[in-house]
Amino acid sequence: MAPKLSEDPRLTRLSKICLALPEAVRALRGDHADFRVRQKVFAYFLNNHHGDGIVSVCVKSALGENVDRVGAQPERYYLPAYIGPRGWFGMRLDSGAIDWHEVENIVELSYCLVAPKSLAPIVEQRRTPGR
């Protein structure tokens, strides 16, 4: 029997963030994972997707935010193949220190964009101080 390989610690940490959101589920697909709420993807963990050599978390963004982020910090953000033109951006997890608070922030924003109207307010409320 082959020894079980351990999970990438970045995926483990990202999973903890994503699965803390209401009704979130994770599906593993080789070196990749997707995170969904009621069948809608709100985040991907990509590891060398189509041979690009990048490890990242990809999330949905508000209109134009993906292009703005990449334009402002191309060493940190990128437009992933196929989904970049559809409003998604990737945050690199393979270069430099990872700001896990920022990862949590972008994941929550993405979740709120795709979650049903009954679930998104739960996350939005805890994101808003003083409520």
mmCIF file of N, CA and C in Angstrom:
data_model
loop_
_atom_site.group_PDB
_atom_site.id
_atom_site.type_symbol
_atom_site.label_atom_id
_atom_site.label_comp_id
_atom_site.label_asym_id
_atom_site.label_seq_id
_atom_site.Cartn_x
_atom_site.Cartn_y
_atom_site.Cartn_z
ATOM 1 N N MET A 1 0.852 -1.176 0.000
ATOM 2 C CA MET A 1 0.000 0.000 0.000
ATOM 3 C C MET A 1 0.897 1.237 0.000
ATOM 4 N N ALA A 2 0.589 2.197 -0.836
ATOM 5 C CA ALA A 2 1.367 3.433 -0.935
ATOM 6 C C ALA A 2 1.084 4.323 0.271
ATOM 7 N N PRO A 3 2.117 5.023 0.770
ATOM 8 C CA PRO A 3 1.880 5.927 1.901
ATOM 9 C C PRO A 3 0.999 7.101 1.481
ATOM 10 N N LYS A 4 0.171 7.530 2.411
ATOM 11 C CA LYS A 4 -0.726 8.657 2.141
ATOM 12 C C LYS A 4 0.069 9.962 2.179
ATOM 13 N N LEU A 5 -0.057 10.747 1.140
ATOM 14 C CA LEU A 5 0.611 12.038 1.092
ATOM 15 C C LEU A 5 -0.156 13.036 1.939
ATOM 16 N N SER A 6 0.575 13.900 2.612
ATOM 17 C CA SER A 6 -0.107 14.895 3.437
ATOM 18 C C SER A 6 -0.630 16.026 2.559
ATOM 19 N N GLU A 7 -1.673 16.657 3.048
ATOM 20 C CA GLU A 7 -2.300 17.748 2.320
ATOM 21 C C GLU A 7 -1.429 18.994 2.387
ATOM 22 N N ASP A 8 -1.429 19.763 1.322
ATOM 23 C CA ASP A 8 -0.705 21.030 1.292
ATOM 24 C C ASP A 8 -1.205 21.899 2.448
ATOM 25 N N PRO A 9 -0.314 22.413 3.302
ATOM 26 C CA PRO A 9 -0.763 23.207 4.450
ATOM 27 C C PRO A 9 -1.532 24.472 4.049
ATOM 28 N N ARG A 10 -1.261 24.997 2.850
ATOM 29 C CA ARG A 10 -2.019 26.168 2.382
ATOM 30 C C ARG A 10 -3.460 25.785 2.101
ATOM 31 N N LEU A 11 -3.677 24.605 1.541
ATOM 32 C CA LEU A 11 -5.039 24.122 1.302
ATOM 33 C C LEU A 11 -5.744 23.851 2.625
ATOM 34 N N THR A 12 -5.033 23.304 3.583
ATOM 35 C CA THR A 12 -5.624 23.042 4.895
ATOM 36 C C THR A 12 -6.105 24.340 5.530
ATOM 37 N N ARG A 13 -5.270 25.369 5.487
ATOM 38 C CA ARG A 13 -5.627 26.664 6.086
ATOM 39 C C ARG A 13 -6.790 27.316 5.325
ATOM 40 N N LEU A 14 -6.735 27.278 3.994
ATOM 41 C CA LEU A 14 -7.817 27.834 3.179
ATOM 42 C C LEU A 14 -9.121 27.087 3.451
ATOM 43 N N SER A 15 -9.051 25.783 3.584
ATOM 44 C CA SER A 15 -10.255 24.984 3.857
ATOM 45 C C SER A 15 -10.903 25.401 5.164
ATOM 46 N N LYS A 16 -10.085 25.652 6.171
ATOM 47 C CA LYS A 16 -10.622 26.080 7.468
ATOM 48 C C LYS A 16 -11.389 27.400 7.319
ATOM 49 N N ILE A 17 -10.844 28.323 6.544
ATOM 50 C CA ILE A 17 -11.500 29.617 6.309
ATOM 51 C C ILE A 17 -12.821 29.413 5.562
ATOM 52 N N CYS A 18 -12.763 28.661 4.470
ATOM 53 C CA CYS A 18 -13.948 28.485 3.627
ATOM 54 C C CYS A 18 -15.052 27.692 4.322
ATOM 55 N N LEU A 19 -14.666 26.637 5.007
ATOM 56 C CA LEU A 19 -15.673 25.769 5.617
ATOM 57 C C LEU A 19 -16.299 26.364 6.868
ATOM 58 N N ALA A 20 -15.782 27.501 7.323
ATOM 59 C CA ALA A 20 -16.407 28.222 8.443
ATOM 60 C C ALA A 20 -17.619 29.021 7.974
ATOM 61 N N LEU A 21 -17.799 29.134 6.673
ATOM 62 C CA LEU A 21 -18.925 29.892 6.121
ATOM 63 C C LEU A 21 -20.166 29.003 6.056
ATOM 64 N N PRO A 22 -21.353 29.590 6.198
ATOM 65 C CA PRO A 22 -22.586 28.798 6.239
ATOM 66 C C PRO A 22 -22.778 27.918 4.998
ATOM 67 N N GLU A 23 -23.011 26.634 5.246
ATOM 68 C CA GLU A 23 -23.326 25.631 4.221
ATOM 69 C C GLU A 23 -22.213 25.416 3.194
ATOM 70 N N ALA A 24 -20.998 25.822 3.490
ATOM 71 C CA ALA A 24 -19.894 25.634 2.556
ATOM 72 C C ALA A 24 -19.452 24.175 2.546
ATOM 73 N N VAL A 25 -19.086 23.705 1.362
ATOM 74 C CA VAL A 25 -18.559 22.351 1.197
ATOM 75 C C VAL A 25 -17.319 22.410 0.316
ATOM 76 N N ARG A 26 -16.465 21.393 0.478
ATOM 77 C CA ARG A 26 -15.221 21.328 -0.282
ATOM 78 C C ARG A 26 -15.216 20.073 -1.128
ATOM 79 N N ALA A 27 -14.698 20.190 -2.342
ATOM 80 C CA ALA A 27 -14.487 19.034 -3.207
ATOM 81 C C ALA A 27 -13.037 19.059 -3.669
ATOM 82 N N LEU A 28 -12.344 17.937 -3.504
ATOM 83 C CA LEU A 28 -10.960 17.817 -3.965
ATOM 84 C C LEU A 28 -10.945 17.269 -5.373
ATOM 85 N N ARG A 29 -10.071 17.836 -6.181
ATOM 86 C CA ARG A 29 -9.916 17.394 -7.558
ATOM 87 C C ARG A 29 -8.421 17.351 -7.852
ATOM 88 N N GLY A 30 -7.775 16.259 -7.429
ATOM 89 C CA GLY A 30 -6.325 16.148 -7.590
ATOM 90 C C GLY A 30 -5.628 17.155 -6.690
ATOM 91 N N ASP A 31 -4.794 18.001 -7.283
ATOM 92 C CA ASP A 31 -4.083 19.039 -6.531
ATOM 93 C C ASP A 31 -4.928 20.298 -6.339
ATOM 94 N N HIS A 32 -6.136 20.277 -6.827
ATOM 95 C CA HIS A 32 -7.020 21.437 -6.752
ATOM 96 C C HIS A 32 -8.195 21.139 -5.816
ATOM 97 N N ALA A 33 -8.873 22.202 -5.413
ATOM 98 C CA ALA A 33 -10.095 22.051 -4.620
ATOM 99 C C ALA A 33 -11.043 23.180 -4.990
ATOM 100 N N ASP A 34 -12.310 22.912 -4.855
ATOM 101 C CA ASP A 34 -13.274 23.998 -4.990
ATOM 102 C C ASP A 34 -14.155 24.021 -3.758
ATOM 103 N N PHE A 35 -14.643 25.214 -3.481
ATOM 104 C CA PHE A 35 -15.487 25.458 -2.316
ATOM 105 C C PHE A 35 -16.799 26.033 -2.829
ATOM 106 N N ARG A 36 -17.894 25.427 -2.378
ATOM 107 C CA ARG A 36 -19.212 25.787 -2.897
ATOM 108 C C ARG A 36 -20.197 26.060 -1.770
ATOM 109 N N VAL A 37 -21.178 26.860 -2.126
ATOM 110 C CA VAL A 37 -22.345 27.038 -1.277
ATOM 111 C C VAL A 37 -23.547 26.751 -2.181
ATOM 112 N N ARG A 38 -24.311 25.748 -1.813
ATOM 113 C CA ARG A 38 -25.473 25.309 -2.603
ATOM 114 C C ARG A 38 -25.132 25.192 -4.092
ATOM 115 N N GLN A 39 -24.108 24.460 -4.375
ATOM 116 C CA GLN A 39 -23.655 24.128 -5.733
ATOM 117 C C GLN A 39 -22.970 25.264 -6.488
ATOM 118 N N LYS A 40 -22.841 26.434 -5.890
ATOM 119 C CA LYS A 40 -22.171 27.551 -6.570
ATOM 120 C C LYS A 40 -20.767 27.725 -6.001
ATOM 121 N N VAL A 41 -19.780 27.748 -6.873
ATOM 122 C CA VAL A 41 -18.396 27.891 -6.441
ATOM 123 C C VAL A 41 -18.128 29.326 -6.013
ATOM 124 N N PHE A 42 -17.491 29.475 -4.835
ATOM 125 C CA PHE A 42 -17.074 30.805 -4.390
ATOM 126 C C PHE A 42 -15.563 30.903 -4.242
ATOM 127 N N ALA A 43 -14.847 29.777 -4.269
ATOM 128 C CA ALA A 43 -13.380 29.827 -4.202
ATOM 129 C C ALA A 43 -12.788 28.541 -4.775
ATOM 130 N N TYR A 44 -11.607 28.686 -5.351
ATOM 131 C CA TYR A 44 -10.826 27.558 -5.838
ATOM 132 C C TYR A 44 -9.440 27.621 -5.208
ATOM 133 N N PHE A 45 -8.881 26.472 -4.903
ATOM 134 C CA PHE A 45 -7.465 26.347 -4.584
ATOM 135 C C PHE A 45 -6.854 25.704 -5.817
ATOM 136 N N LEU A 46 -5.949 26.418 -6.459
ATOM 137 C CA LEU A 46 -5.319 25.906 -7.673
ATOM 138 C C LEU A 46 -3.828 25.719 -7.427
ATOM 139 N N ASN A 47 -3.321 24.562 -7.836
ATOM 140 C CA ASN A 47 -1.911 24.240 -7.671
ATOM 141 C C ASN A 47 -1.367 23.824 -9.032
ATOM 142 N N ASN A 48 -0.623 24.733 -9.663
ATOM 143 C CA ASN A 48 -0.034 24.486 -10.988
ATOM 144 C C ASN A 48 -1.115 24.190 -12.036
ATOM 145 N N HIS A 49 -2.150 24.988 -12.020
ATOM 146 C CA HIS A 49 -3.291 24.829 -12.924
ATOM 147 C C HIS A 49 -2.844 24.988 -14.369
ATOM 148 N N HIS A 50 -3.063 23.980 -15.179
ATOM 149 C CA HIS A 50 -2.658 23.954 -16.586
ATOM 150 C C HIS A 50 -1.172 24.278 -16.754
ATOM 151 N N GLY A 51 -0.363 23.852 -15.767
ATOM 152 C CA GLY A 51 1.081 24.021 -15.869
ATOM 153 C C GLY A 51 1.582 25.439 -15.705
ATOM 154 N N ASP A 52 0.797 26.305 -15.047
ATOM 155 C CA ASP A 52 1.218 27.707 -14.906
ATOM 156 C C ASP A 52 2.225 27.922 -13.778
ATOM 157 N N GLY A 53 2.470 26.891 -12.940
ATOM 158 C CA GLY A 53 3.445 26.998 -11.868
ATOM 159 C C GLY A 53 2.999 27.835 -10.683
ATOM 160 N N ILE A 54 1.735 28.205 -10.618
ATOM 161 C CA ILE A 54 1.220 29.089 -9.567
ATOM 162 C C ILE A 54 0.367 28.292 -8.581
ATOM 163 N N VAL A 55 0.513 28.601 -7.294
ATOM 164 C CA VAL A 55 -0.380 28.084 -6.258
ATOM 165 C C VAL A 55 -1.174 29.292 -5.774
ATOM 166 N N SER A 56 -2.508 29.182 -5.794
ATOM 167 C CA SER A 56 -3.321 30.358 -5.482
ATOM 168 C C SER A 56 -4.688 29.991 -4.940
ATOM 169 N N VAL A 57 -5.336 31.019 -4.405
ATOM 170 C CA VAL A 57 -6.758 30.966 -4.120
ATOM 171 C C VAL A 57 -7.401 31.891 -5.149
ATOM 172 N N CYS A 58 -8.434 31.408 -5.813
ATOM 173 C CA CYS A 58 -9.146 32.209 -6.808
ATOM 174 C C CYS A 58 -10.557 32.470 -6.306
ATOM 175 N N VAL A 59 -10.983 33.712 -6.470
ATOM 176 C CA VAL A 59 -12.291 34.128 -5.964
ATOM 177 C C VAL A 59 -13.002 35.019 -6.968
ATOM 178 N N LYS A 60 -14.311 35.071 -6.821
ATOM 179 C CA LYS A 60 -15.140 35.959 -7.634
ATOM 180 C C LYS A 60 -15.034 37.367 -7.057
ATOM 181 N N SER A 61 -15.156 38.356 -7.925
ATOM 182 C CA SER A 61 -15.026 39.741 -7.454
ATOM 183 C C SER A 61 -16.152 40.601 -8.008
ATOM 184 N N ALA A 62 -16.283 41.762 -7.399
ATOM 185 C CA ALA A 62 -17.229 42.751 -7.903
ATOM 186 C C ALA A 62 -16.762 43.213 -9.280
ATOM 187 N N LEU A 63 -17.652 43.750 -10.042
ATOM 188 C CA LEU A 63 -17.374 44.167 -11.413
ATOM 189 C C LEU A 63 -16.101 45.008 -11.517
ATOM 190 N N GLY A 64 -15.128 44.539 -12.274
ATOM 191 C CA GLY A 64 -13.897 45.273 -12.531
ATOM 192 C C GLY A 64 -12.836 45.165 -11.454
ATOM 193 N N GLU A 65 -13.192 44.662 -10.279
ATOM 194 C CA GLU A 65 -12.223 44.572 -9.187
ATOM 195 C C GLU A 65 -11.071 43.649 -9.546
ATOM 196 N N ASN A 66 -11.357 42.567 -10.275
ATOM 197 C CA ASN A 66 -10.300 41.628 -10.631
ATOM 198 C C ASN A 66 -9.219 42.303 -11.476
ATOM 199 N N VAL A 67 -9.618 43.080 -12.447
ATOM 200 C CA VAL A 67 -8.669 43.775 -13.317
ATOM 201 C C VAL A 67 -7.920 44.853 -12.531
ATOM 202 N N ASP A 68 -8.620 45.554 -11.658
ATOM 203 C CA ASP A 68 -7.979 46.592 -10.832
ATOM 204 C C ASP A 68 -6.902 45.997 -9.936
ATOM 205 N N ARG A 69 -7.194 44.895 -9.296
ATOM 206 C CA ARG A 69 -6.211 44.262 -8.400
ATOM 207 C C ARG A 69 -4.967 43.828 -9.172
ATOM 208 N N VAL A 70 -5.184 43.169 -10.298
ATOM 209 C CA VAL A 70 -4.056 42.698 -11.100
ATOM 210 C C VAL A 70 -3.233 43.878 -11.613
ATOM 211 N N GLY A 71 -3.895 44.938 -12.035
ATOM 212 C CA GLY A 71 -3.185 46.119 -12.517
ATOM 213 C C GLY A 71 -2.361 46.790 -11.433
ATOM 214 N N ALA A 72 -2.881 46.808 -10.212
ATOM 215 C CA ALA A 72 -2.195 47.478 -9.104
ATOM 216 C C ALA A 72 -1.049 46.636 -8.534
ATOM 217 N N GLN A 73 -1.226 45.313 -8.488
ATOM 218 C CA GLN A 73 -0.207 44.441 -7.888
ATOM 219 C C GLN A 73 -0.075 43.134 -8.688
ATOM 220 N N PRO A 74 0.504 43.203 -9.879
ATOM 221 C CA PRO A 74 0.587 42.005 -10.727
ATOM 222 C C PRO A 74 1.472 40.894 -10.161
ATOM 223 N N GLU A 75 2.342 41.227 -9.218
ATOM 224 C CA GLU A 75 3.180 40.191 -8.600
ATOM 225 C C GLU A 75 2.393 39.387 -7.561
ATOM 226 N N ARG A 76 1.285 39.921 -7.125
ATOM 227 C CA ARG A 76 0.485 39.287 -6.079
ATOM 228 C C ARG A 76 -0.812 38.679 -6.598
ATOM 229 N N TYR A 77 -1.419 39.321 -7.591
ATOM 230 C CA TYR A 77 -2.704 38.881 -8.139
ATOM 231 C C TYR A 77 -2.553 38.592 -9.629
ATOM 232 N N TYR A 78 -3.430 37.738 -10.136
ATOM 233 C CA TYR A 78 -3.429 37.440 -11.568
ATOM 234 C C TYR A 78 -4.836 37.043 -12.005
ATOM 235 N N LEU A 79 -5.044 37.057 -13.314
ATOM 236 C CA LEU A 79 -6.321 36.606 -13.869
ATOM 237 C C LEU A 79 -6.151 35.146 -14.281
ATOM 238 N N PRO A 80 -6.815 34.232 -13.598
ATOM 239 C CA PRO A 80 -6.662 32.816 -13.916
ATOM 240 C C PRO A 80 -7.291 32.459 -15.266
ATOM 241 N N ALA A 81 -6.705 31.444 -15.901
ATOM 242 C CA ALA A 81 -7.227 30.974 -17.185
ATOM 243 C C ALA A 81 -8.699 30.634 -17.058
ATOM 244 N N TYR A 82 -9.444 30.930 -18.084
ATOM 245 C CA TYR A 82 -10.867 30.625 -18.218
ATOM 246 C C TYR A 82 -11.789 31.462 -17.332
ATOM 247 N N ILE A 83 -11.501 31.572 -16.042
ATOM 248 C CA ILE A 83 -12.434 32.267 -15.158
ATOM 249 C C ILE A 83 -12.074 33.736 -14.934
ATOM 250 N N GLY A 84 -10.850 34.123 -15.215
ATOM 251 C CA GLY A 84 -10.436 35.525 -15.059
ATOM 252 C C GLY A 84 -11.323 36.487 -15.844
ATOM 253 N N PRO A 85 -11.576 36.185 -17.109
ATOM 254 C CA PRO A 85 -12.443 37.074 -17.891
ATOM 255 C C PRO A 85 -13.894 37.102 -17.418
ATOM 256 N N ARG A 86 -14.255 36.179 -16.523
ATOM 257 C CA ARG A 86 -15.623 36.129 -15.996
ATOM 258 C C ARG A 86 -15.728 36.721 -14.594
ATOM 259 N N GLY A 87 -14.757 37.582 -14.230
ATOM 260 C CA GLY A 87 -14.861 38.304 -12.967
ATOM 261 C C GLY A 87 -14.098 37.695 -11.803
ATOM 262 N N TRP A 88 -13.242 36.741 -12.052
ATOM 263 C CA TRP A 88 -12.471 36.097 -10.993
ATOM 264 C C TRP A 88 -11.034 36.605 -11.007
ATOM 265 N N PHE A 89 -10.375 36.524 -9.844
ATOM 266 C CA PHE A 89 -8.934 36.796 -9.784
ATOM 267 C C PHE A 89 -8.286 35.798 -8.842
ATOM 268 N N GLY A 90 -6.996 35.629 -9.015
ATOM 269 C CA GLY A 90 -6.247 34.734 -8.152
ATOM 270 C C GLY A 90 -5.296 35.525 -7.279
ATOM 271 N N MET A 91 -5.169 35.097 -6.024
ATOM 272 C CA MET A 91 -4.175 35.648 -5.104
ATOM 273 C C MET A 91 -3.121 34.569 -4.918
ATOM 274 N N ARG A 92 -1.882 34.917 -5.229
ATOM 275 C CA ARG A 92 -0.802 33.937 -5.140
ATOM 276 C C ARG A 92 -0.516 33.547 -3.696
ATOM 277 N N LEU A 93 -0.354 32.246 -3.500
ATOM 278 C CA LEU A 93 -0.011 31.699 -2.194
ATOM 279 C C LEU A 93 1.391 31.084 -2.227
ATOM 280 N N ASP A 94 2.118 31.338 -3.313
ATOM 281 C CA ASP A 94 3.416 30.701 -3.513
ATOM 282 C C ASP A 94 4.593 31.675 -3.561
ATOM 283 N N SER A 95 4.331 32.929 -3.266
ATOM 284 C CA SER A 95 5.433 33.902 -3.329
ATOM 285 C C SER A 95 5.339 34.850 -2.141
ATOM 286 N N GLY A 96 6.268 34.724 -1.230
ATOM 287 C CA GLY A 96 6.275 35.596 -0.058
ATOM 288 C C GLY A 96 5.320 35.136 1.022
ATOM 289 N N ALA A 97 5.262 35.942 2.080
ATOM 290 C CA ALA A 97 4.385 35.637 3.210
ATOM 291 C C ALA A 97 2.921 35.765 2.789
ATOM 292 N N ILE A 98 2.108 34.899 3.313
ATOM 293 C CA ILE A 98 0.675 34.911 3.009
ATOM 294 C C ILE A 98 -0.043 35.709 4.090
ATOM 295 N N ASP A 99 -0.835 36.684 3.668
ATOM 296 C CA ASP A 99 -1.664 37.453 4.596
ATOM 297 C C ASP A 99 -3.004 36.717 4.713
ATOM 298 N N TRP A 100 -3.119 35.870 5.718
ATOM 299 C CA TRP A 100 -4.314 35.040 5.860
ATOM 300 C C TRP A 100 -5.556 35.854 6.201
ATOM 301 N N HIS A 101 -5.382 37.028 6.778
ATOM 302 C CA HIS A 101 -6.543 37.905 7.017
ATOM 303 C C HIS A 101 -7.085 38.410 5.685
ATOM 304 N N GLU A 102 -6.196 38.711 4.758
ATOM 305 C CA GLU A 102 -6.643 39.132 3.434
ATOM 306 C C GLU A 102 -7.310 37.973 2.707
ATOM 307 N N VAL A 103 -6.748 36.783 2.821
ATOM 308 C CA VAL A 103 -7.369 35.607 2.206
ATOM 309 C C VAL A 103 -8.791 35.444 2.736
ATOM 310 N N GLU A 104 -8.940 35.535 4.040
ATOM 311 C CA GLU A 104 -10.272 35.421 4.636
ATOM 312 C C GLU A 104 -11.207 36.504 4.093
ATOM 313 N N ASN A 105 -10.710 37.706 3.965
ATOM 314 C CA ASN A 105 -11.513 38.819 3.463
ATOM 315 C C ASN A 105 -11.997 38.568 2.031
ATOM 316 N N ILE A 106 -11.082 38.195 1.138
ATOM 317 C CA ILE A 106 -11.497 38.009 -0.258
ATOM 318 C C ILE A 106 -12.407 36.794 -0.411
ATOM 319 N N VAL A 107 -12.196 35.762 0.396
ATOM 320 C CA VAL A 107 -13.068 34.588 0.352
ATOM 321 C C VAL A 107 -14.476 34.967 0.813
ATOM 322 N N GLU A 108 -14.569 35.724 1.893
ATOM 323 C CA GLU A 108 -15.889 36.139 2.383
ATOM 324 C C GLU A 108 -16.608 37.028 1.372
ATOM 325 N N LEU A 109 -15.884 37.935 0.752
ATOM 326 C CA LEU A 109 -16.510 38.792 -0.271
ATOM 327 C C LEU A 109 -17.033 37.961 -1.435
ATOM 328 N N SER A 110 -16.240 36.999 -1.877
ATOM 329 C CA SER A 110 -16.659 36.126 -2.963
ATOM 330 C C SER A 110 -17.888 35.309 -2.559
ATOM 331 N N TYR A 111 -17.858 34.770 -1.362
ATOM 332 C CA TYR A 111 -18.994 34.006 -0.846
ATOM 333 C C TYR A 111 -20.269 34.851 -0.903
ATOM 334 N N CYS A 112 -20.176 36.082 -0.445
ATOM 335 C CA CYS A 112 -21.355 36.964 -0.424
ATOM 336 C C CYS A 112 -21.875 37.262 -1.825
ATOM 337 N N LEU A 113 -21.001 37.213 -2.826
ATOM 338 C CA LEU A 113 -21.441 37.451 -4.200
ATOM 339 C C LEU A 113 -22.222 36.265 -4.775
ATOM 340 N N VAL A 114 -21.921 35.052 -4.311
ATOM 341 C CA VAL A 114 -22.575 33.881 -4.903
ATOM 342 C C VAL A 114 -23.590 33.203 -3.986
ATOM 343 N N ALA A 115 -23.533 33.460 -2.704
ATOM 344 C CA ALA A 115 -24.424 32.786 -1.748
ATOM 345 C C ALA A 115 -25.874 33.230 -1.938
ATOM 346 N N PRO A 116 -26.806 32.349 -1.587
ATOM 347 C CA PRO A 116 -28.222 32.724 -1.641
ATOM 348 C C PRO A 116 -28.503 33.921 -0.728
ATOM 349 N N LYS A 117 -29.555 34.634 -1.054
ATOM 350 C CA LYS A 117 -29.922 35.834 -0.290
ATOM 351 C C LYS A 117 -30.187 35.535 1.180
ATOM 352 N N SER A 118 -30.498 34.304 1.501
ATOM 353 C CA SER A 118 -30.746 33.952 2.904
ATOM 354 C C SER A 118 -29.452 33.727 3.685
ATOM 355 N N LEU A 119 -28.340 33.447 2.995
ATOM 356 C CA LEU A 119 -27.075 33.147 3.673
ATOM 357 C C LEU A 119 -26.081 34.305 3.664
ATOM 358 N N ALA A 120 -26.014 35.035 2.572
ATOM 359 C CA ALA A 120 -25.032 36.123 2.458
ATOM 360 C C ALA A 120 -25.127 37.130 3.605
ATOM 361 N N PRO A 121 -26.326 37.534 4.045
ATOM 362 C CA PRO A 121 -26.404 38.504 5.135
ATOM 363 C C PRO A 121 -25.769 38.028 6.447
ATOM 364 N N ILE A 122 -25.736 36.730 6.668
ATOM 365 C CA ILE A 122 -25.104 36.199 7.883
ATOM 366 C C ILE A 122 -23.628 36.571 7.893
ATOM 367 N N VAL A 123 -22.971 36.407 6.774
ATOM 368 C CA VAL A 123 -21.545 36.726 6.660
ATOM 369 C C VAL A 123 -21.342 38.224 6.594
ATOM 370 N N GLU A 124 -22.175 38.906 5.851
ATOM 371 C CA GLU A 124 -22.050 40.369 5.758
ATOM 372 C C GLU A 124 -22.190 41.027 7.131
ATOM 373 N N GLN A 125 -23.103 40.525 7.946
ATOM 374 C CA GLN A 125 -23.323 41.096 9.269
ATOM 375 C C GLN A 125 -22.100 40.928 10.159
ATOM 376 N N ARG A 126 -21.476 39.766 10.118
ATOM 377 C CA ARG A 126 -20.289 39.587 10.977
ATOM 378 C C ARG A 126 -19.078 40.325 10.440
ATOM 379 N N ARG A 127 -19.110 40.717 9.159
ATOM 380 C CA ARG A 127 -18.019 41.510 8.575
ATOM 381 C C ARG A 127 -18.130 42.988 8.928
ATOM 382 N N THR A 128 -19.326 43.430 9.307
ATOM 383 C CA THR A 128 -19.574 44.844 9.578
ATOM 384 C C THR A 128 -19.463 45.115 11.080
ATOM 385 N N PRO A 129 -18.392 45.818 11.504
ATOM 386 C CA PRO A 129 -18.243 46.112 12.935
ATOM 387 C C PRO A 129 -19.369 47.021 13.431
ATOM 388 N N GLY A 130 -19.742 46.828 14.684
ATOM 389 C CA GLY A 130 -20.737 47.713 15.293
ATOM 390 C C GLY A 130 -22.172 47.335 15.015
ATOM 391 N N ARG A 131 -22.390 46.232 14.319
ATOM 392 C CA ARG A 131 -23.762 45.802 14.029
ATOM 393 C C ARG A 131 -24.275 44.910 15.077
#
